[in-house]
Amino acid sequence: MNILHISAECFPIAKVGGLADVVGALPNYQKELGTNSNVVIPFFNNRFNQEHTFEVIFTGNLQLGETSYGFRILKLLNSTLGFDLFCVDITELLYTEYVYSNDDTERFLAFQIATLDWLLTLKEKPDILHTHDHHTGLIPFMISQSFRYKTLKEIPTVLTIHNAQYQGWFSHEKTFLIPSFDKKNIGLLDWDGSINPLACAIKCAWSVTTVSPSYMEELKLNANGLEALLSHESDKCVGIINGIDWNVWDPERDPKLIKNFSKTTVVSGKKANKKWLCEKFNLDKNKPLFCFIGRLVGEKGADLFFDIFKKSLKENTISILLLGSGHKETEQQLATLNSHADYNSFIGYDETLAHIIYAGADFLLMPSRVEPCGLNQMYALRYGTTPIVNSIGGLKDTVIDIEDGGYGICHDGVSIDKVTAAISKAALFYTDKKRFQKNSRSILSIDYSWSHSAKEYVQLYKSLKL
Ligand code: ADP
């Protein structure tokens, strides 16, 4: 079975968040189950693309409204990714140093049209088109409605919602950009007065998945305006928890770590990584190290970090290290904490540092208000780091509280007091060295790799091909 994943991001080529990790790992795990899963993403101006060689396998011209753009489909040569990587090169629109910007309607519409124009020319078509998030959400509509793509109509489509907050809305004035279709079906594009690519994909895809079962349920109550639609379409919706790539995230072999470790050497291994972090960031290595990695946005609870950290540092003997970037106000507010001896941060994106933090931290903070799946808690577990999470979405599905016989620290809801209380509970847990280290050792073996969830996707594909 030929599966084509169509996405804006794919690790290690272009990564902004968890979407990249999923698209960079899932195809390989699916391949182990016998599918031929490959990926198509835009061709960005980034380091990976500059350092690798691509073969041009197709050239064409696409029509975006009145404007015509030349495009090329590039295939990565000597791919070590495990799957074939195809890139859509539309230099004027997509060859940028960033993945997302504020003219994404045109950029990603052109990406989707070019992808479909290319597929039209293939003798052997994919058996399933697996689209990810709103950037590729018009594909299920175009292949079922646009006259141009009627030969692709029978290909089943799957939409995975990685984050329903972002829906790619644009005005009806731009309808002319979409390859012509029967206007009596224009309602499929619309949700609440605008063209809504995510809503449209929920309506038109053959099957819709979200990245955890709990998130699927939560979306029926809170989906940034799409609650009723998701409830209405619930028969074709399913929550499948994301996995992590055990080849990339392996404490025994991860080349980014200061010191590798296994289940038997976890204590000394984590100690070496923590020492490096504490020296680099001027923190006391004898205090428990609490870390956060991620986007500094409201969804992650970042607007409360300043108050949470201040209170927690006052009430406990701990260190805090933050890696991330996002809202400028939050960044500025947090910068004022830098003078505190037990707090430090790196504002920016650093993949290597993230790996060392997962390995060297004692606790990973995830006070997210919305967390469709969350990968960080799974990376933390894999590296023997105890997660502290708000029990929602994927966090609820993957982290069990120590008081319930589990291995993490969970709180219900996000407030300064609730998160601070969870941090205090963790600080106390840390003082019971024997129990804390036993926890580190055991969580390292919890299997949240893709092997389980990849099977669920393959079963889903098979059910659509019947
Ligand atoms: P998101 O909502 O951002 O997609 P996820 O938990 O699904 O959240 O995935 C986040 C991914 O991005 C993880 O691989 C995490 O390590 C990585 N990440 C986020 N921010 C940073 C950063 N500033 N530096 C390095 N890696 C980061």
Short mmCIF file of C-alpha atoms and ligand atoms in Angstrom, two decimals:
data_model
loop_
_atom_site.label_atom_id
_atom_site.label_comp_id
_atom_site.label_asym_id
_atom_site.label_seq_id
_atom_site.Cartn_x
_atom_site.Cartn_y
_atom_site.Cartn_z
CA MET A 1 0.00 0.00 0.00
CA ASN A 2 1.44 3.38 -1.04
CA ILE A 3 0.89 6.13 1.51
CA LEU A 4 1.80 9.73 0.83
CA HIS A 5 2.08 12.02 3.85
CA ILE A 6 1.55 15.65 2.85
CA SER A 7 2.80 18.10 5.44
CA ALA A 8 4.33 21.53 6.06
CA GLU A 9 7.01 20.11 8.37
CA CYS A 10 9.15 16.99 8.56
CA PHE A 11 12.07 16.31 10.91
CA PRO A 12 15.00 16.77 10.32
CA ILE A 13 14.34 18.91 7.25
CA ALA A 14 11.98 21.56 8.58
CA LYS A 15 10.80 21.62 12.18
CA VAL A 16 8.76 24.11 14.13
CA GLY A 17 7.12 21.71 16.58
CA GLY A 18 5.72 18.25 17.13
CA LEU A 19 4.23 17.95 13.62
CA ALA A 20 7.75 17.60 12.23
CA ASP A 21 8.63 14.85 14.68
CA VAL A 22 5.52 12.89 13.76
CA VAL A 23 5.93 13.18 10.00
CA GLY A 24 9.65 12.37 10.25
CA ALA A 25 9.05 9.17 12.25
CA LEU A 26 5.65 7.67 11.47
CA PRO A 27 6.45 6.65 7.85
CA ASN A 28 9.34 4.46 8.98
CA TYR A 29 7.28 2.71 11.60
CA GLN A 30 4.54 2.18 9.01
CA LYS A 31 7.10 0.76 6.61
CA GLU A 32 8.02 -1.87 9.18
CA LEU A 33 4.39 -2.96 8.91
CA GLY A 34 4.64 -3.38 5.17
CA THR A 35 3.36 -0.09 3.76
CA ASN A 36 5.33 2.10 1.38
CA SER A 37 5.00 5.42 3.22
CA ASN A 38 6.65 8.55 1.87
CA VAL A 39 6.51 12.26 2.49
CA VAL A 40 6.03 15.47 0.51
CA ILE A 41 6.76 18.90 2.02
CA PRO A 42 7.59 22.36 0.63
CA PHE A 43 11.18 23.08 -0.39
CA PHE A 44 12.40 25.69 2.10
CA ASN A 45 15.63 27.63 2.15
CA ASN A 46 17.20 25.83 5.09
CA ARG A 47 20.42 24.13 6.05
CA PHE A 48 19.24 20.60 5.39
CA ASN A 49 18.22 21.46 1.83
CA GLN A 50 21.45 23.35 1.18
CA GLU A 51 23.56 20.45 2.40
CA HIS A 52 21.74 17.69 0.51
CA THR A 53 21.34 16.80 -3.13
CA PHE A 54 17.99 16.56 -4.83
CA GLU A 55 16.95 15.22 -8.20
CA VAL A 56 14.31 17.06 -10.21
CA ILE A 57 11.64 14.48 -11.00
CA PHE A 58 8.92 16.74 -12.36
CA THR A 59 8.53 20.29 -13.59
CA GLY A 60 5.26 22.06 -14.22
CA ASN A 61 3.29 25.28 -14.03
CA LEU A 62 0.54 25.75 -11.55
CA GLN A 63 -2.29 28.20 -11.67
CA LEU A 64 -3.10 30.15 -8.53
CA GLY A 65 -6.04 32.29 -9.58
CA GLU A 66 -4.74 34.48 -12.39
CA THR A 67 -1.09 33.91 -11.58
CA SER A 68 0.98 31.11 -12.96
CA TYR A 69 3.99 29.75 -11.05
CA GLY A 70 6.64 27.38 -12.31
CA PHE A 71 7.32 24.55 -9.89
CA ARG A 72 9.52 21.50 -9.53
CA ILE A 73 9.14 18.30 -7.59
CA LEU A 74 12.46 17.37 -6.06
CA LYS A 75 13.39 14.00 -4.64
CA LEU A 76 16.08 13.68 -2.00
CA LEU A 77 19.00 11.63 -3.31
CA ASN A 78 20.73 9.04 -1.13
CA SER A 79 18.06 9.46 1.50
CA THR A 80 19.05 8.16 4.91
CA LEU A 81 15.66 9.09 6.28
CA GLY A 82 14.24 5.64 5.66
CA PHE A 83 11.52 6.93 3.34
CA ASP A 84 11.40 8.90 0.09
CA LEU A 85 11.28 12.62 0.64
CA PHE A 86 9.69 14.74 -2.09
CA CYS A 87 9.82 18.53 -1.96
CA VAL A 88 7.68 21.00 -3.83
CA ASP A 89 9.88 23.83 -5.05
CA ILE A 90 7.95 27.00 -5.86
CA THR A 91 10.84 29.37 -5.43
CA GLU A 92 8.88 32.63 -5.31
CA LEU A 93 6.52 31.41 -2.60
CA LEU A 94 8.15 28.65 -0.60
CA TYR A 95 11.93 29.05 -0.75
CA THR A 96 12.07 30.93 2.55
CA GLU A 97 14.09 30.57 5.74
CA TYR A 98 10.88 30.19 7.73
CA VAL A 99 8.14 27.57 7.50
CA TYR A 100 5.17 29.77 8.36
CA SER A 101 4.46 33.43 7.68
CA ASN A 102 1.51 35.74 7.17
CA ASP A 103 0.93 34.99 3.49
CA ASP A 104 0.39 31.29 4.13
CA THR A 105 -2.91 31.13 2.23
CA GLU A 106 -1.17 31.58 -1.10
CA ARG A 107 1.96 29.66 -0.12
CA PHE A 108 0.24 26.52 1.10
CA LEU A 109 -2.51 26.60 -1.49
CA ALA A 110 0.17 26.65 -4.17
CA PHE A 111 1.96 23.80 -2.38
CA GLN A 112 -1.22 21.70 -2.38
CA ILE A 113 -2.05 22.48 -6.02
CA ALA A 114 1.49 21.61 -7.15
CA THR A 115 1.35 18.35 -5.21
CA LEU A 116 -1.94 17.36 -6.84
CA ASP A 117 -0.80 18.48 -10.31
CA TRP A 118 2.21 16.20 -9.90
CA LEU A 119 0.07 13.28 -8.64
CA LEU A 120 -2.13 13.63 -11.73
CA THR A 121 0.87 12.69 -13.84
CA LEU A 122 1.90 9.59 -11.87
CA LYS A 123 1.12 6.21 -13.36
CA GLU A 124 1.07 4.59 -9.98
CA LYS A 125 -0.96 6.82 -7.68
CA PRO A 126 -0.75 6.68 -3.88
CA ASP A 127 -3.36 4.44 -2.26
CA ILE A 128 -3.92 6.91 0.57
CA LEU A 129 -3.26 10.62 0.90
CA HIS A 130 -2.53 11.44 4.53
CA THR A 131 -2.81 15.18 5.13
CA HIS A 132 -1.63 16.95 8.28
CA ASP A 133 -3.23 20.06 9.78
CA HIS A 134 -4.83 22.96 7.95
CA HIS A 135 -1.85 23.65 5.66
CA THR A 136 -2.83 20.61 3.64
CA GLY A 137 -6.52 20.69 4.53
CA LEU A 138 -7.80 21.70 1.10
CA ILE A 139 -6.49 18.53 -0.52
CA PRO A 140 -9.51 16.38 0.45
CA PHE A 141 -11.77 19.12 -0.94
CA MET A 142 -9.84 19.64 -4.17
CA ILE A 143 -9.65 15.98 -5.08
CA SER A 144 -13.32 15.46 -4.42
CA GLN A 145 -14.61 18.75 -5.92
CA SER A 146 -12.18 20.40 -8.34
CA PHE A 147 -12.85 19.29 -11.93
CA ARG A 148 -9.13 19.27 -12.59
CA TYR A 149 -8.50 16.46 -10.12
CA LYS A 150 -11.40 14.15 -10.90
CA THR A 151 -9.05 11.25 -11.65
CA LEU A 152 -7.79 11.43 -8.05
CA LYS A 153 -11.27 11.38 -6.58
CA GLU A 154 -11.22 7.74 -5.51
CA ILE A 155 -8.07 8.06 -3.40
CA PRO A 156 -9.04 7.89 0.27
CA THR A 157 -7.88 10.83 2.35
CA VAL A 158 -6.95 10.96 6.01
CA LEU A 159 -6.62 14.20 7.94
CA THR A 160 -4.64 14.26 11.16
CA ILE A 161 -5.37 17.22 13.41
CA HIS A 162 -2.22 18.03 15.33
CA ASN A 163 -3.60 21.29 16.64
CA ALA A 164 -7.15 22.53 16.10
CA GLN A 165 -6.40 26.03 17.37
CA TYR A 166 -4.94 26.97 14.00
CA GLN A 167 -7.38 26.55 11.13
CA GLY A 168 -5.92 28.58 8.24
CA TRP A 169 -8.98 30.83 7.80
CA PHE A 170 -9.17 33.06 4.74
CA SER A 171 -11.75 35.25 3.12
CA HIS A 172 -14.26 34.10 0.52
CA GLU A 173 -12.76 36.78 -1.74
CA LYS A 174 -9.90 34.35 -2.29
CA THR A 175 -12.10 31.46 -3.45
CA PHE A 176 -10.87 32.11 -7.00
CA LEU A 177 -7.45 30.76 -5.97
CA ILE A 178 -8.90 27.25 -5.62
CA PRO A 179 -9.00 25.24 -8.88
CA SER A 180 -12.51 25.48 -10.27
CA PHE A 181 -15.26 23.38 -8.74
CA ASP A 182 -19.03 23.14 -8.73
CA LYS A 183 -20.04 26.28 -6.86
CA LYS A 184 -23.10 24.64 -5.40
CA ASN A 185 -20.70 22.81 -3.07
CA ILE A 186 -19.00 25.97 -1.83
CA GLY A 187 -20.49 25.31 1.60
CA LEU A 188 -17.88 22.60 2.11
CA LEU A 189 -15.20 25.29 2.25
CA ASP A 190 -17.02 27.50 4.67
CA TRP A 191 -17.23 27.59 8.42
CA ASP A 192 -18.75 30.57 10.14
CA GLY A 193 -18.44 32.95 7.21
CA SER A 194 -14.86 32.30 6.15
CA ILE A 195 -13.05 29.67 4.20
CA ASN A 196 -11.73 27.35 6.85
CA PRO A 197 -9.25 24.73 5.53
CA LEU A 198 -9.30 22.70 8.74
CA ALA A 199 -13.11 22.59 8.91
CA CYS A 200 -13.20 21.80 5.20
CA ALA A 201 -10.82 18.87 5.68
CA ILE A 202 -12.92 17.56 8.58
CA LYS A 203 -15.92 17.59 6.23
CA CYS A 204 -14.20 16.17 3.16
CA ALA A 205 -11.56 13.71 4.40
CA TRP A 206 -12.59 10.07 4.50
CA SER A 207 -11.24 9.77 8.00
CA VAL A 208 -10.09 12.24 10.64
CA THR A 209 -7.64 11.48 13.40
CA THR A 210 -6.39 13.53 16.30
CA VAL A 211 -3.14 12.88 18.06
CA SER A 212 -4.60 11.45 21.28
CA PRO A 213 -7.93 9.94 22.32
CA SER A 214 -8.49 12.48 25.11
CA TYR A 215 -7.87 15.40 22.73
CA MET A 216 -10.51 13.94 20.41
CA GLU A 217 -13.03 14.04 23.25
CA GLU A 218 -11.96 17.51 24.38
CA LEU A 219 -12.37 18.88 20.86
CA LYS A 220 -16.06 18.09 20.94
CA LEU A 221 -16.32 20.61 23.78
CA ASN A 222 -13.60 23.08 22.84
CA ALA A 223 -12.18 23.24 19.33
CA ASN A 224 -11.88 26.94 18.62
CA GLY A 225 -15.32 27.02 17.00
CA LEU A 226 -15.33 23.55 15.43
CA GLU A 227 -16.99 21.68 18.33
CA ALA A 228 -20.32 21.11 16.58
CA LEU A 229 -18.62 20.02 13.37
CA LEU A 230 -16.45 17.47 15.17
CA SER A 231 -19.43 16.10 17.08
CA HIS A 232 -21.37 15.85 13.82
CA GLU A 233 -18.52 14.02 12.07
CA SER A 234 -17.63 11.87 15.08
CA ASP A 235 -18.29 8.59 13.26
CA LYS A 236 -15.24 9.08 11.08
CA CYS A 237 -13.06 10.57 13.83
CA VAL A 238 -10.61 8.65 15.97
CA GLY A 239 -7.88 9.59 18.45
CA ILE A 240 -4.55 7.84 17.93
CA ILE A 241 -1.80 8.74 20.36
CA ASN A 242 1.46 9.91 18.78
CA GLY A 243 4.58 7.94 19.41
CA ILE A 244 8.22 8.94 19.54
CA ASP A 245 11.07 7.83 17.34
CA TRP A 246 13.18 5.50 19.45
CA ASN A 247 15.99 5.70 16.92
CA VAL A 248 16.35 9.45 17.40
CA TRP A 249 15.43 9.52 21.08
CA ASP A 250 17.65 6.86 22.57
CA PRO A 251 19.64 7.75 25.72
CA GLU A 252 22.10 4.93 24.98
CA ARG A 253 23.07 6.20 21.54
CA ASP A 254 21.95 9.83 21.24
CA PRO A 255 25.05 11.63 19.86
CA LYS A 256 23.82 14.97 21.20
CA LEU A 257 24.17 13.96 24.85
CA ILE A 258 27.14 14.83 27.03
CA LYS A 259 27.03 11.29 28.38
CA ASN A 260 24.92 8.38 27.15
CA PHE A 261 23.20 6.11 29.61
CA SER A 262 21.06 3.02 29.92
CA LYS A 263 18.65 1.73 32.53
CA THR A 264 21.56 0.57 34.68
CA THR A 265 23.62 3.75 34.33
CA VAL A 266 20.75 6.24 34.39
CA VAL A 267 21.77 7.89 37.66
CA SER A 268 25.38 8.62 36.69
CA GLY A 269 24.40 9.43 33.10
CA LYS A 270 21.79 11.96 34.08
CA LYS A 271 24.19 13.42 36.63
CA ALA A 272 26.81 14.13 33.93
CA ASN A 273 24.28 15.83 31.65
CA LYS A 274 22.90 17.83 34.57
CA LYS A 275 26.41 18.92 35.60
CA TRP A 276 27.07 20.23 32.09
CA LEU A 277 23.77 22.12 32.06
CA CYS A 278 24.32 23.60 35.50
CA GLU A 279 27.83 24.75 34.64
CA LYS A 280 26.70 26.26 31.35
CA PHE A 281 23.74 28.04 32.91
CA ASN A 282 25.28 28.88 36.31
CA LEU A 283 22.90 26.79 38.33
CA ASP A 284 23.49 24.77 41.48
CA LYS A 285 23.81 21.12 40.52
CA ASN A 286 22.83 19.98 44.00
CA LYS A 287 19.32 21.37 43.68
CA PRO A 288 16.60 19.56 41.74
CA LEU A 289 16.53 20.89 38.19
CA PHE A 290 13.11 21.78 36.75
CA CYS A 291 13.03 22.50 33.01
CA PHE A 292 10.64 23.68 30.34
CA ILE A 293 11.12 23.27 26.60
CA GLY A 294 8.69 24.70 24.07
CA ARG A 295 6.80 27.55 22.58
CA LEU A 296 6.12 30.46 24.97
CA VAL A 297 2.42 30.75 24.24
CA GLY A 298 -0.81 30.65 26.25
CA GLU A 299 -1.51 27.07 25.18
CA LYS A 300 1.62 25.99 27.05
CA GLY A 301 0.70 28.10 30.10
CA ALA A 302 3.67 30.40 29.39
CA ASP A 303 1.86 33.60 30.40
CA LEU A 304 1.91 32.31 34.01
CA PHE A 305 5.54 31.17 34.03
CA PHE A 306 6.89 34.38 35.53
CA ASP A 307 4.59 34.16 38.56
CA ILE A 308 4.88 30.39 38.88
CA PHE A 309 8.67 30.49 38.77
CA LYS A 310 8.93 33.40 41.21
CA LYS A 311 6.65 31.73 43.73
CA SER A 312 8.24 28.30 43.31
CA LEU A 313 11.76 29.65 43.70
CA LYS A 314 10.70 31.43 46.87
CA GLU A 315 8.96 28.42 48.38
CA ASN A 316 11.39 25.67 47.35
CA THR A 317 15.09 24.94 47.05
CA ILE A 318 15.16 24.28 43.32
CA SER A 319 16.68 25.44 40.01
CA ILE A 320 14.73 26.27 36.88
CA LEU A 321 15.98 26.25 33.28
CA LEU A 322 13.85 27.28 30.32
CA LEU A 323 14.41 26.73 26.59
CA GLY A 324 11.95 28.32 24.21
CA SER A 325 10.67 31.36 22.46
CA GLY A 326 7.32 32.87 21.62
CA HIS A 327 5.32 35.85 22.81
CA LYS A 328 7.62 38.81 23.18
CA GLU A 329 5.92 40.03 26.38
CA THR A 330 6.47 36.66 28.04
CA GLU A 331 10.09 36.59 26.88
CA GLN A 332 10.67 40.09 28.31
CA GLN A 333 8.95 39.28 31.57
CA LEU A 334 10.99 36.11 31.98
CA ALA A 335 14.22 37.96 31.19
CA THR A 336 13.76 39.93 34.41
CA LEU A 337 14.10 36.63 36.30
CA ASN A 338 17.58 36.04 34.88
CA SER A 339 19.14 37.86 37.83
CA HIS A 340 17.77 35.16 40.14
CA ALA A 341 20.60 32.77 41.07
CA ASP A 342 18.44 29.69 40.57
CA TYR A 343 16.87 30.57 37.22
CA ASN A 344 18.27 30.76 33.73
CA SER A 345 17.01 30.50 30.18
CA PHE A 346 17.92 30.19 26.55
CA ILE A 347 15.46 32.14 24.45
CA GLY A 348 15.55 30.55 21.02
CA TYR A 349 15.49 27.18 19.33
CA ASP A 350 18.26 24.64 19.93
CA GLU A 351 17.70 20.98 19.12
CA THR A 352 20.95 19.79 20.75
CA LEU A 353 20.30 21.70 23.94
CA ALA A 354 16.79 20.24 24.05
CA HIS A 355 18.22 16.71 24.00
CA ILE A 356 20.67 17.51 26.80
CA ILE A 357 17.90 19.06 28.86
CA TYR A 358 15.66 15.99 28.50
CA ALA A 359 18.64 13.94 29.67
CA GLY A 360 19.92 16.20 32.45
CA ALA A 361 16.73 17.56 33.98
CA ASP A 362 15.18 16.04 37.07
CA PHE A 363 11.69 17.26 36.16
CA LEU A 364 10.08 18.54 32.97
CA LEU A 365 7.30 21.08 33.35
CA MET A 366 4.28 20.96 31.04
CA PRO A 367 1.51 23.10 32.48
CA SER A 368 -0.27 23.20 29.12
CA ARG A 369 -3.82 24.46 28.85
CA VAL A 370 -4.14 22.69 25.51
CA GLU A 371 -1.96 19.72 24.58
CA PRO A 372 -3.22 17.65 21.64
CA CYS A 373 -0.61 14.99 22.32
CA GLY A 374 2.60 16.51 23.58
CA LEU A 375 5.83 14.79 22.75
CA ASN A 376 8.03 16.41 25.36
CA GLN A 377 6.63 14.31 28.21
CA MET A 378 7.43 11.16 26.22
CA TYR A 379 10.98 12.35 25.48
CA ALA A 380 11.36 13.17 29.18
CA LEU A 381 10.23 9.67 30.21
CA ARG A 382 12.59 8.11 27.68
CA TYR A 383 15.47 10.02 29.29
CA GLY A 384 14.48 9.19 32.88
CA THR A 385 13.07 12.65 33.64
CA THR A 386 9.88 12.89 35.69
CA PRO A 387 7.18 14.92 33.91
CA ILE A 388 4.95 17.39 35.76
CA VAL A 389 1.84 17.86 33.66
CA ASN A 390 -1.61 19.33 33.55
CA SER A 391 -3.87 16.33 32.95
CA ILE A 392 -5.36 17.22 29.59
CA GLY A 393 -5.20 15.86 26.05
CA GLY A 394 -2.28 13.59 25.37
CA LEU A 395 -0.75 14.39 28.76
CA LYS A 396 -3.74 12.74 30.40
CA ASP A 397 -3.30 9.71 28.15
CA THR A 398 0.42 9.26 28.81
CA VAL A 399 1.25 10.39 32.35
CA ILE A 400 -0.07 8.71 35.51
CA ASP A 401 0.42 10.40 38.86
CA ILE A 402 2.78 8.80 41.38
CA GLU A 403 -0.01 8.80 43.95
CA ASP A 404 -2.09 6.63 41.63
CA GLY A 405 0.70 4.11 41.24
CA GLY A 406 2.18 5.98 38.29
CA TYR A 407 5.40 7.82 37.55
CA GLY A 408 4.66 11.52 36.99
CA ILE A 409 3.21 14.46 38.83
CA CYS A 410 -0.19 15.55 37.58
CA HIS A 411 -2.31 18.57 38.36
CA ASP A 412 -5.85 19.31 37.26
CA GLY A 413 -6.01 22.74 35.69
CA VAL A 414 -3.51 25.53 35.22
CA SER A 415 -3.15 28.30 37.78
CA ILE A 416 -0.18 29.81 39.62
CA ASP A 417 -1.15 27.97 42.80
CA LYS A 418 -1.81 24.61 41.16
CA VAL A 419 1.44 24.50 39.23
CA THR A 420 3.45 25.79 42.18
CA ALA A 421 1.88 23.11 44.38
CA ALA A 422 2.89 20.46 41.83
CA ILE A 423 6.45 21.81 41.79
CA SER A 424 6.57 21.69 45.61
CA LYS A 425 5.29 18.12 45.53
CA ALA A 426 8.03 17.24 43.05
CA ALA A 427 10.70 18.94 45.17
CA LEU A 428 9.59 16.80 48.10
CA PHE A 429 9.63 13.67 45.94
CA TYR A 430 13.22 14.50 44.97
CA THR A 431 14.31 14.45 48.61
CA ASP A 432 13.40 10.75 48.77
CA LYS A 433 16.48 9.91 46.70
CA LYS A 434 15.87 6.16 46.58
CA ARG A 435 12.30 6.45 45.36
CA PHE A 436 13.15 9.26 42.96
CA GLN A 437 16.01 7.34 41.34
CA LYS A 438 13.91 4.19 41.13
CA ASN A 439 11.32 6.20 39.26
CA SER A 440 13.96 7.53 36.82
CA ARG A 441 15.14 4.01 36.14
CA SER A 442 11.68 2.57 35.53
CA ILE A 443 10.22 5.35 33.35
CA LEU A 444 13.08 4.94 30.91
CA SER A 445 11.57 1.66 29.73
CA ILE A 446 8.00 2.89 29.21
CA ASP A 447 7.37 2.21 25.55
CA TYR A 448 5.80 5.22 23.88
CA SER A 449 7.50 4.48 20.59
CA TRP A 450 5.50 4.53 17.39
CA SER A 451 5.25 0.75 17.17
CA HIS A 452 1.77 0.63 18.73
CA SER A 453 0.18 3.66 17.08
CA ALA A 454 1.66 2.98 13.64
CA LYS A 455 -0.38 -0.24 13.64
CA GLU A 456 -3.56 1.71 14.33
CA TYR A 457 -2.88 3.97 11.34
CA VAL A 458 -2.21 1.03 9.06
CA GLN A 459 -5.45 -0.63 10.19
CA LEU A 460 -7.26 2.61 9.46
CA TYR A 461 -5.76 2.84 5.94
CA LYS A 462 -6.77 -0.76 5.27
CA SER A 463 -10.33 -0.09 6.38
CA LEU A 464 -10.54 2.77 3.88
CA LYS A 465 -9.27 0.63 1.00
CA LEU A 466 -11.86 -2.13 1.53
P1 ADP B 1 4.08 21.69 19.83
O1 ADP B 1 2.75 22.10 20.34
O2 ADP B 1 5.04 22.83 19.87
O3 ADP B 1 4.07 20.96 18.53
P2 ADP B 1 5.02 19.16 20.95
O4 ADP B 1 5.22 18.72 22.37
O5 ADP B 1 4.08 18.34 20.14
O6 ADP B 1 4.59 20.68 20.97
O7 ADP B 1 6.43 19.15 20.19
C1 ADP B 1 7.43 20.06 20.49
C2 ADP B 1 8.70 19.60 19.81
O8 ADP B 1 9.49 20.76 19.53
C3 ADP B 1 9.57 18.72 20.69
O9 ADP B 1 10.38 17.91 19.85
C4 ADP B 1 10.44 19.74 21.42
O10 ADP B 1 11.62 19.18 21.92
C5 ADP B 1 10.70 20.73 20.32
N1 ADP B 1 10.97 22.11 20.76
C6 ADP B 1 10.06 23.04 21.08
N2 ADP B 1 10.67 24.21 21.38
C7 ADP B 1 11.99 23.99 21.23
C8 ADP B 1 13.15 24.82 21.38
N3 ADP B 1 13.06 26.09 21.75
N4 ADP B 1 14.36 24.28 21.12
C9 ADP B 1 14.46 22.98 20.73
N5 ADP B 1 13.41 22.14 20.58
C10 ADP B 1 12.18 22.64 20.81
#
